[in-house]
mmCIF file of C-alpha atoms in Angstrom:
data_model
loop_
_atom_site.group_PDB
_atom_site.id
_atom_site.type_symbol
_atom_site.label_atom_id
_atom_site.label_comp_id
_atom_site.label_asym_id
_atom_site.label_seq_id
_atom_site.Cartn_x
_atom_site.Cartn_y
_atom_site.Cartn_z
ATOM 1 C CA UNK A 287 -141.889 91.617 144.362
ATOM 2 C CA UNK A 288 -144.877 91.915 142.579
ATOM 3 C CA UNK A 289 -145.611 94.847 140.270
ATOM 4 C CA UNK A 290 -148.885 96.725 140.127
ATOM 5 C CA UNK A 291 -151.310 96.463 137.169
ATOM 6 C CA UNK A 292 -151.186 100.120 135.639
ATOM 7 C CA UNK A 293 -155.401 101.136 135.797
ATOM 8 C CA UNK A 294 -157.406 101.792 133.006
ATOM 9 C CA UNK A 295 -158.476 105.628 133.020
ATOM 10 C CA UNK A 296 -162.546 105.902 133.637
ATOM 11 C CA UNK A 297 -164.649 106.983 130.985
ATOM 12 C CA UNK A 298 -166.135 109.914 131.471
ATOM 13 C CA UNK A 299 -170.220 109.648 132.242
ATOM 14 C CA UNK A 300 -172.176 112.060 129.705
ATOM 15 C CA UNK A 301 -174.442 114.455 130.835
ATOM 16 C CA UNK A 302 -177.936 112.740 130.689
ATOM 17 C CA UNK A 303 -181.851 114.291 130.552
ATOM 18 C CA UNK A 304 -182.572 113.483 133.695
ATOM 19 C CA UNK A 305 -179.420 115.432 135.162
ATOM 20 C CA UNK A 306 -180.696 118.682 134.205
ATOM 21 C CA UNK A 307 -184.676 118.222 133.444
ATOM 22 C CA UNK A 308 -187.028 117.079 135.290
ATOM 23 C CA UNK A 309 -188.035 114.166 133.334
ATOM 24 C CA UNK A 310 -188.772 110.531 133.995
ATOM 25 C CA UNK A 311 -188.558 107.081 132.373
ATOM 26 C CA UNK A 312 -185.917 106.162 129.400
ATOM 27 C CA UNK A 313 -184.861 109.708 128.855
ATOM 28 C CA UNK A 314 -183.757 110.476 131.957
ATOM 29 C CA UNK A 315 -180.726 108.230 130.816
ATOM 30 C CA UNK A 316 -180.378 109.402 127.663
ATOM 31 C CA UNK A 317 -177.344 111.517 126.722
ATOM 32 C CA UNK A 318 -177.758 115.145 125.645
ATOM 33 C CA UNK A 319 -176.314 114.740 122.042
ATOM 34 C CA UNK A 320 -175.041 117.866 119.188
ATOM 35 C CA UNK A 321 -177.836 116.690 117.251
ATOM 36 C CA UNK A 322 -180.784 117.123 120.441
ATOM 37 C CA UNK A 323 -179.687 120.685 120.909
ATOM 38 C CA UNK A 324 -179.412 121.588 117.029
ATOM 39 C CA UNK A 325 -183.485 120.124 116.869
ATOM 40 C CA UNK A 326 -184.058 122.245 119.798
ATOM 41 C CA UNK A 327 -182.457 125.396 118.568
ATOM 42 C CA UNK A 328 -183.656 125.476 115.439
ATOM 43 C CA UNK A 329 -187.303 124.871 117.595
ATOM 44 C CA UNK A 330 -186.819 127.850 119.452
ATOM 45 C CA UNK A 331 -185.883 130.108 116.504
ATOM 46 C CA UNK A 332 -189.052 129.221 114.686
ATOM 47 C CA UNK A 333 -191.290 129.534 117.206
ATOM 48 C CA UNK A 334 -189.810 132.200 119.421
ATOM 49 C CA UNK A 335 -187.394 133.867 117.045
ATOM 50 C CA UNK A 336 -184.489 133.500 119.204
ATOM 51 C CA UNK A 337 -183.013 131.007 121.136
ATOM 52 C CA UNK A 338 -184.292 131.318 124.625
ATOM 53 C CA UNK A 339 -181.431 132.348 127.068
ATOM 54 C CA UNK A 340 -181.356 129.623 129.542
ATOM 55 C CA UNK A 341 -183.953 127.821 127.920
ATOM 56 C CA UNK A 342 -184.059 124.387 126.779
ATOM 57 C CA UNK A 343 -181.812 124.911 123.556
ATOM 58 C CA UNK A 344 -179.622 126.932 125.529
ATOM 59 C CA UNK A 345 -178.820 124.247 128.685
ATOM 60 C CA UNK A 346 -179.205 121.234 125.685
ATOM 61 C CA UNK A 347 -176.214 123.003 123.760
ATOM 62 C CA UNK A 348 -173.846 123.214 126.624
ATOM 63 C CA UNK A 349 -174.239 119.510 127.698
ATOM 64 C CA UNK A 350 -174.317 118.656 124.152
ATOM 65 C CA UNK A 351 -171.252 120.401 123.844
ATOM 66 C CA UNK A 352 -169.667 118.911 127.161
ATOM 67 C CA UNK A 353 -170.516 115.121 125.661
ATOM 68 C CA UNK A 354 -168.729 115.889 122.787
ATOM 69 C CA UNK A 355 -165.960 116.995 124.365
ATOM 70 C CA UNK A 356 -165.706 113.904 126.841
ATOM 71 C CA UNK A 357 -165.845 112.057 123.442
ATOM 72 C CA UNK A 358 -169.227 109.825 124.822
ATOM 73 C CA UNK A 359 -171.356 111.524 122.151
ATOM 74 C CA UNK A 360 -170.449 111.593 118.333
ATOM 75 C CA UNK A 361 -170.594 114.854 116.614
ATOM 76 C CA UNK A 362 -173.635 113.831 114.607
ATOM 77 C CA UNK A 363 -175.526 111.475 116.921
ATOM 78 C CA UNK A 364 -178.604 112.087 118.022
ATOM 79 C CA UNK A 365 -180.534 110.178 121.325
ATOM 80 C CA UNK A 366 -182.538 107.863 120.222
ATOM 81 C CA UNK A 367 -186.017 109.176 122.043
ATOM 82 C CA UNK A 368 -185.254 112.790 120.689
ATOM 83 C CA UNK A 369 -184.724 111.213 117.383
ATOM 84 C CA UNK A 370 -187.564 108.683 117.196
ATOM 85 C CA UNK A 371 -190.118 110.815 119.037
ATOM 86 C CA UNK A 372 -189.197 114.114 118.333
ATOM 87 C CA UNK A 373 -188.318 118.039 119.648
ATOM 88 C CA UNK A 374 -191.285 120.181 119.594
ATOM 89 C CA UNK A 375 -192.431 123.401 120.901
ATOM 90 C CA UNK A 376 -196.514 124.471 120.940
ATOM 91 C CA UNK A 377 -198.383 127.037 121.746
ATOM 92 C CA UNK A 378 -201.515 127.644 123.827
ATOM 93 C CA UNK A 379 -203.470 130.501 125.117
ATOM 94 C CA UNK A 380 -204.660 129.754 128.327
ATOM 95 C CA UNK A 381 -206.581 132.810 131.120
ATOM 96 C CA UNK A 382 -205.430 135.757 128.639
ATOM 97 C CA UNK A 383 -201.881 134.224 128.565
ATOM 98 C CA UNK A 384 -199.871 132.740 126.007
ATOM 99 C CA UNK A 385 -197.915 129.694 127.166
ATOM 100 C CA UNK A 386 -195.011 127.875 125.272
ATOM 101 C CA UNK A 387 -194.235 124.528 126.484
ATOM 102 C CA UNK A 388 -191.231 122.716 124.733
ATOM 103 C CA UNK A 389 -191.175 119.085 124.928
ATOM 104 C CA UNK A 390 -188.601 116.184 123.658
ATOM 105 C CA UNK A 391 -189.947 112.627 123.365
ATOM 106 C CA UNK A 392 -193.379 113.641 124.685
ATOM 107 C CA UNK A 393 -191.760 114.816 128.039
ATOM 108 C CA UNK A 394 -191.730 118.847 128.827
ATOM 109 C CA UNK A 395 -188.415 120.234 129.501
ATOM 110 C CA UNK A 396 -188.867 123.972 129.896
ATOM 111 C CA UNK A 397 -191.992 126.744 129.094
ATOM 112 C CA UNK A 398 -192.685 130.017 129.177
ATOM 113 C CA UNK A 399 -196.104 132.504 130.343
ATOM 114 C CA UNK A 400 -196.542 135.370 128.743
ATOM 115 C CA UNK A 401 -199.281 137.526 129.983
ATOM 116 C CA UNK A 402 -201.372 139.458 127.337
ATOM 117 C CA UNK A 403 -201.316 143.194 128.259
ATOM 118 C CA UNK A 404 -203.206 146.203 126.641
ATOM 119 C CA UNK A 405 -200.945 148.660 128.561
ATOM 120 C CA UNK A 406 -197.853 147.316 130.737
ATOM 121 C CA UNK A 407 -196.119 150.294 131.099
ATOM 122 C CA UNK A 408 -198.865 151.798 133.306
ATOM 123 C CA UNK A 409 -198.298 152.462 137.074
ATOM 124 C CA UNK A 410 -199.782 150.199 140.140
ATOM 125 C CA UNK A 411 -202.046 152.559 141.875
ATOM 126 C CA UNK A 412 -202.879 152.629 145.534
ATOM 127 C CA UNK A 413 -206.589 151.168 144.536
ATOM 128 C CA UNK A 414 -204.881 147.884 141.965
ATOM 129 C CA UNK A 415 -206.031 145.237 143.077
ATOM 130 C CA UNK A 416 -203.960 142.637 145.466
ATOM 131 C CA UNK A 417 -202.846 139.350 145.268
ATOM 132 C CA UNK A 418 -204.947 138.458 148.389
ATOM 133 C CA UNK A 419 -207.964 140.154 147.156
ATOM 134 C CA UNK A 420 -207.670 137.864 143.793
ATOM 135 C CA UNK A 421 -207.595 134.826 145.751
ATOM 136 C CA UNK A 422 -210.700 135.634 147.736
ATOM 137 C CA UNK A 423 -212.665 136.689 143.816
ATOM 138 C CA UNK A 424 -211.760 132.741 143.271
ATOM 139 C CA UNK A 425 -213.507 131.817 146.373
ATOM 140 C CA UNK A 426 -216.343 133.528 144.129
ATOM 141 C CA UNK A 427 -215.755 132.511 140.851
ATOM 142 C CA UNK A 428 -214.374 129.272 141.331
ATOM 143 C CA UNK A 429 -216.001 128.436 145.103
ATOM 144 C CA UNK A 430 -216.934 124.718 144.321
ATOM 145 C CA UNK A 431 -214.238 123.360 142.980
ATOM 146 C CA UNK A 432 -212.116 120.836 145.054
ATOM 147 C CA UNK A 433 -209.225 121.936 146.066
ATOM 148 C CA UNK A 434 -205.905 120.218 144.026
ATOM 149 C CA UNK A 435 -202.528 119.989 143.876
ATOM 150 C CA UNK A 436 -202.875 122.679 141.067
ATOM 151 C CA UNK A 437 -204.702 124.784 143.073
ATOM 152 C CA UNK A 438 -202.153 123.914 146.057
ATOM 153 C CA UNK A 439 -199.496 124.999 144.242
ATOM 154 C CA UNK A 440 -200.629 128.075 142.609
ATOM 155 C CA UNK A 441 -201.738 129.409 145.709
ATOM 156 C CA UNK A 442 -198.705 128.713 147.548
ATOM 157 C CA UNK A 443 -197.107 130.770 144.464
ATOM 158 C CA UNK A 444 -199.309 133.524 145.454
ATOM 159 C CA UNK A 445 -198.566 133.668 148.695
ATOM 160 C CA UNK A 446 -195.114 133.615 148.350
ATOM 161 C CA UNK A 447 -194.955 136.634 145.977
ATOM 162 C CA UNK A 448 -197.193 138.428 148.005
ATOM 163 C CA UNK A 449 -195.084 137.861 151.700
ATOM 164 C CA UNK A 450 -191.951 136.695 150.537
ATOM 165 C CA UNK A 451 -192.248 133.313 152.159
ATOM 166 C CA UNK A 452 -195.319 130.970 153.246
ATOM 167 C CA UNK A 453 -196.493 131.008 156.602
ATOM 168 C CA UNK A 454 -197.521 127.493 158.578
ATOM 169 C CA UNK A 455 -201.208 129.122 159.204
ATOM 170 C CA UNK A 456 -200.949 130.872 155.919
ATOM 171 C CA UNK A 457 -203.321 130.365 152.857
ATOM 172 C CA UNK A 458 -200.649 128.409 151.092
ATOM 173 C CA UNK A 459 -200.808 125.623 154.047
ATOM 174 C CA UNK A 460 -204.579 125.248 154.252
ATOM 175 C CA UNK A 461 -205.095 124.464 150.242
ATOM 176 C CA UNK A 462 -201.823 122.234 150.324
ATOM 177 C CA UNK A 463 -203.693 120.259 153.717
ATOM 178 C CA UNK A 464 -207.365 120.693 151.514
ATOM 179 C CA UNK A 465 -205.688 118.948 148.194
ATOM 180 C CA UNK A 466 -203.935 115.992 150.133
ATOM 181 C CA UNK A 467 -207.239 115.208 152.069
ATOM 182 C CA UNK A 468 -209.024 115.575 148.607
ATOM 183 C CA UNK A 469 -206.523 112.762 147.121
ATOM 184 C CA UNK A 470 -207.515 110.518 149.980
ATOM 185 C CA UNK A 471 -211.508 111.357 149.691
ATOM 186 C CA UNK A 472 -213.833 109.573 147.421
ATOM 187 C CA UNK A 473 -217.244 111.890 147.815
ATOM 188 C CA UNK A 474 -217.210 114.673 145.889
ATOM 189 C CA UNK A 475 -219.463 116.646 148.121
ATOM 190 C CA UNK A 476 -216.739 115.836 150.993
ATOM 191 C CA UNK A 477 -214.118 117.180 149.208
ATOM 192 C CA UNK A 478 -212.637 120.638 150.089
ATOM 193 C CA UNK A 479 -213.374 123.683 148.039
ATOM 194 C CA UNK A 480 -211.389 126.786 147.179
ATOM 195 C CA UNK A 481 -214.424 128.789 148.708
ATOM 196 C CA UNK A 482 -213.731 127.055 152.236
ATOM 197 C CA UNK A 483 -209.879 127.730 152.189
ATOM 198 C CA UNK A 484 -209.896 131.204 150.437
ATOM 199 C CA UNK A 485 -213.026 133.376 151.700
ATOM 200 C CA UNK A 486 -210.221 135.324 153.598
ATOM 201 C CA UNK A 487 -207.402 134.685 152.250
ATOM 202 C CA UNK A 488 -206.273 138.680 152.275
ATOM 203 C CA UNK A 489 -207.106 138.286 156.282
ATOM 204 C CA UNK A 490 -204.435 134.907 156.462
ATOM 205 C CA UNK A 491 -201.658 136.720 154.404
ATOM 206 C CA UNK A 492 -198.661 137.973 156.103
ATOM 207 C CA UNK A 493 -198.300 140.838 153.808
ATOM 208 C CA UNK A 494 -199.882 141.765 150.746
ATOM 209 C CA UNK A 495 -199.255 143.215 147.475
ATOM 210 C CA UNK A 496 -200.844 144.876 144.168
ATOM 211 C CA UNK A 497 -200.928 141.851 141.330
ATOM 212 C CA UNK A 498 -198.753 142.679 138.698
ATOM 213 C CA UNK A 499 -197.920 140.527 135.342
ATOM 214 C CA UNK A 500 -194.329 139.073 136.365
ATOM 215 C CA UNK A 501 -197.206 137.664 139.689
ATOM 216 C CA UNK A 502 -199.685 136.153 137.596
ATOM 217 C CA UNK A 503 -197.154 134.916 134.634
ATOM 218 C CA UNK A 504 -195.650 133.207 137.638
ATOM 219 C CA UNK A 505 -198.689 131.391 139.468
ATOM 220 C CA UNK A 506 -200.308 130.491 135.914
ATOM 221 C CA UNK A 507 -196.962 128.988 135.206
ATOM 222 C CA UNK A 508 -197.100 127.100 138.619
ATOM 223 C CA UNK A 509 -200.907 125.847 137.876
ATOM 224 C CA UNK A 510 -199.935 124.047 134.891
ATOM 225 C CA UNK A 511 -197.128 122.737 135.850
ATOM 226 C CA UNK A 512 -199.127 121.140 138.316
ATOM 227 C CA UNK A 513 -201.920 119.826 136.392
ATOM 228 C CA UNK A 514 -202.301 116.822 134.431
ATOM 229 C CA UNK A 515 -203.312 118.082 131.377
ATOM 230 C CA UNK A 516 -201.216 121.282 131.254
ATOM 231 C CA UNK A 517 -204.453 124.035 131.758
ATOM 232 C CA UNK A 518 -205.611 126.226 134.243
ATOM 233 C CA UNK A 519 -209.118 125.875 135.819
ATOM 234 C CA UNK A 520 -212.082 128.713 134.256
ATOM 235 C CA UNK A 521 -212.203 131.230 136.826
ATOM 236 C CA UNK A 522 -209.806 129.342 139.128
ATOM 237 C CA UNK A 523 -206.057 130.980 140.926
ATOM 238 C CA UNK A 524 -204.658 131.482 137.662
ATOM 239 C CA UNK A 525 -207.672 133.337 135.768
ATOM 240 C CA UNK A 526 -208.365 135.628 138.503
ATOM 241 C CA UNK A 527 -204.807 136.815 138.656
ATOM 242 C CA UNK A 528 -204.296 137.286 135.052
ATOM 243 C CA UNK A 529 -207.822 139.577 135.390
ATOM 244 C CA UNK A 530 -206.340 141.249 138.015
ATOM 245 C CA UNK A 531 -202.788 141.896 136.370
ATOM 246 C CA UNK A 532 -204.925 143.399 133.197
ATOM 247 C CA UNK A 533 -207.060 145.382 135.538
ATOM 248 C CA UNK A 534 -203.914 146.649 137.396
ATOM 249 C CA UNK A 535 -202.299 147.755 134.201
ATOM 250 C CA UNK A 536 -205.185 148.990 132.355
ATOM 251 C CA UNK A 537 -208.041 150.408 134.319
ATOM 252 C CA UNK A 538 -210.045 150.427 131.166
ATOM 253 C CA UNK A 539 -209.905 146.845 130.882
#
């Protein structure tokens, strides 16, 4: 009769970048270590002068904390990317907005738009203006430009705060269908412009709505995201909805 080999417990698999950012290459394999989150808190407090509830620091310290108590992470050990690369946090002030972006090893892992107002507790009036009529002032301000992922996606950020949802024939669904035939179009003067998918964009919203800063922080967040180089176009989605947001709250403006 024979007798079965008694198995080896499993270790425990530590809670890595890439399992809670949205981050690519050798730190999405990386563990979250004590010494990550510490950088990252101490980051925050400098910069922000708080740790950022469920910010970076915040969702680092828990995992951080989990590692260490799955005993995969030592007490002092730090990843080596965060370590040889470094935690940072800048700043940038992009359309009227301030924007925090907070980075370890190069690679962003959380940030934060905070739209500059003169008076925010003011009160949306019946004549503020709307997120669709903002969209069609960057057919004007903005007209030529080739349509982009960016502009794809702060659009379809638009028109989801202003209906609740996208619609397939919406605004949201043209620049997404202008951007990927962009990516696949050499010429320049073939390319789509915002002009051509937002002339009347108020007109291809379901419903609409006055623009108001939580809006605008919102799509200028989703234009950077989406760009490249982290900015917002001059007079693009994101501009004209931080004008309008200021407008909205301050008349004067």
């Amino acid at each position: 009769m024979s007798q079965q080999q008694p198995q080896r417990p499993q270790q425990e698999q530590p809670i890595k970048y890439g399992d809670v950012f949205d981050v690519s290459g050798q730190l999405r394999s990386q563990p979250i270590a004590p010494n990550d989150a510490s950088a990252m808190q101490a980051a925050e407090n400098m910069v922000l002068g708080k740790t950022h509830k469920g910010g970076p620091a915040s969702v680092m310290q828990s995992a951080a904390a989990a590692n260490l108590q799955r005993g995969v992470v030592g007490r002092d050990e730090g990843s080596r990317i965060a370590t040889e690369q470094g935690v940072t946090i800048s700043e940038a002030e992009i359309a009227g907005s301030r924007i925090v972006t907070e980075a370890v090893g190069g690679q962003v892992v959380g940030q934060y738009v905070e739209l500059n107002m003169t008076n925010p507790a003011a009160a949306l009036g019946s004549d503020s203006v709307t997120i669709g009529e903002a969209l069609e002032t960057t057919a004007l301000t903005a007209g030529e430009k080739p349509v982009d992922q960016s502009d794809a996606a702060a659009i379809q950020a638009a028109e989801v705060r202003a209906s609740g949802y996208t619609h397939p024939s919406g605004v949201a669904a043209a620049a997404q269908s202008a951007a990927d035939l962009n990516a696949r179009t050499m010429n320049v003067e073939n390319k789509a412009k915002l002009g051509d998918v937002l002339a009347d964009a108020s007109l291809r919203l379901a419903e609409d709505k006055p623009v108001t800063r939580e809006d605008a922080e919102g799509i200028i967040g989703a234009e950077i995201r989406n760009n490249p180089k982290m900015v917002t176009h001059p007079g693009g989605v994101a501009s004209s909805m931080a004008a309008a947001a200021r407008l909205n709250e301050d008349p004067t403006f």
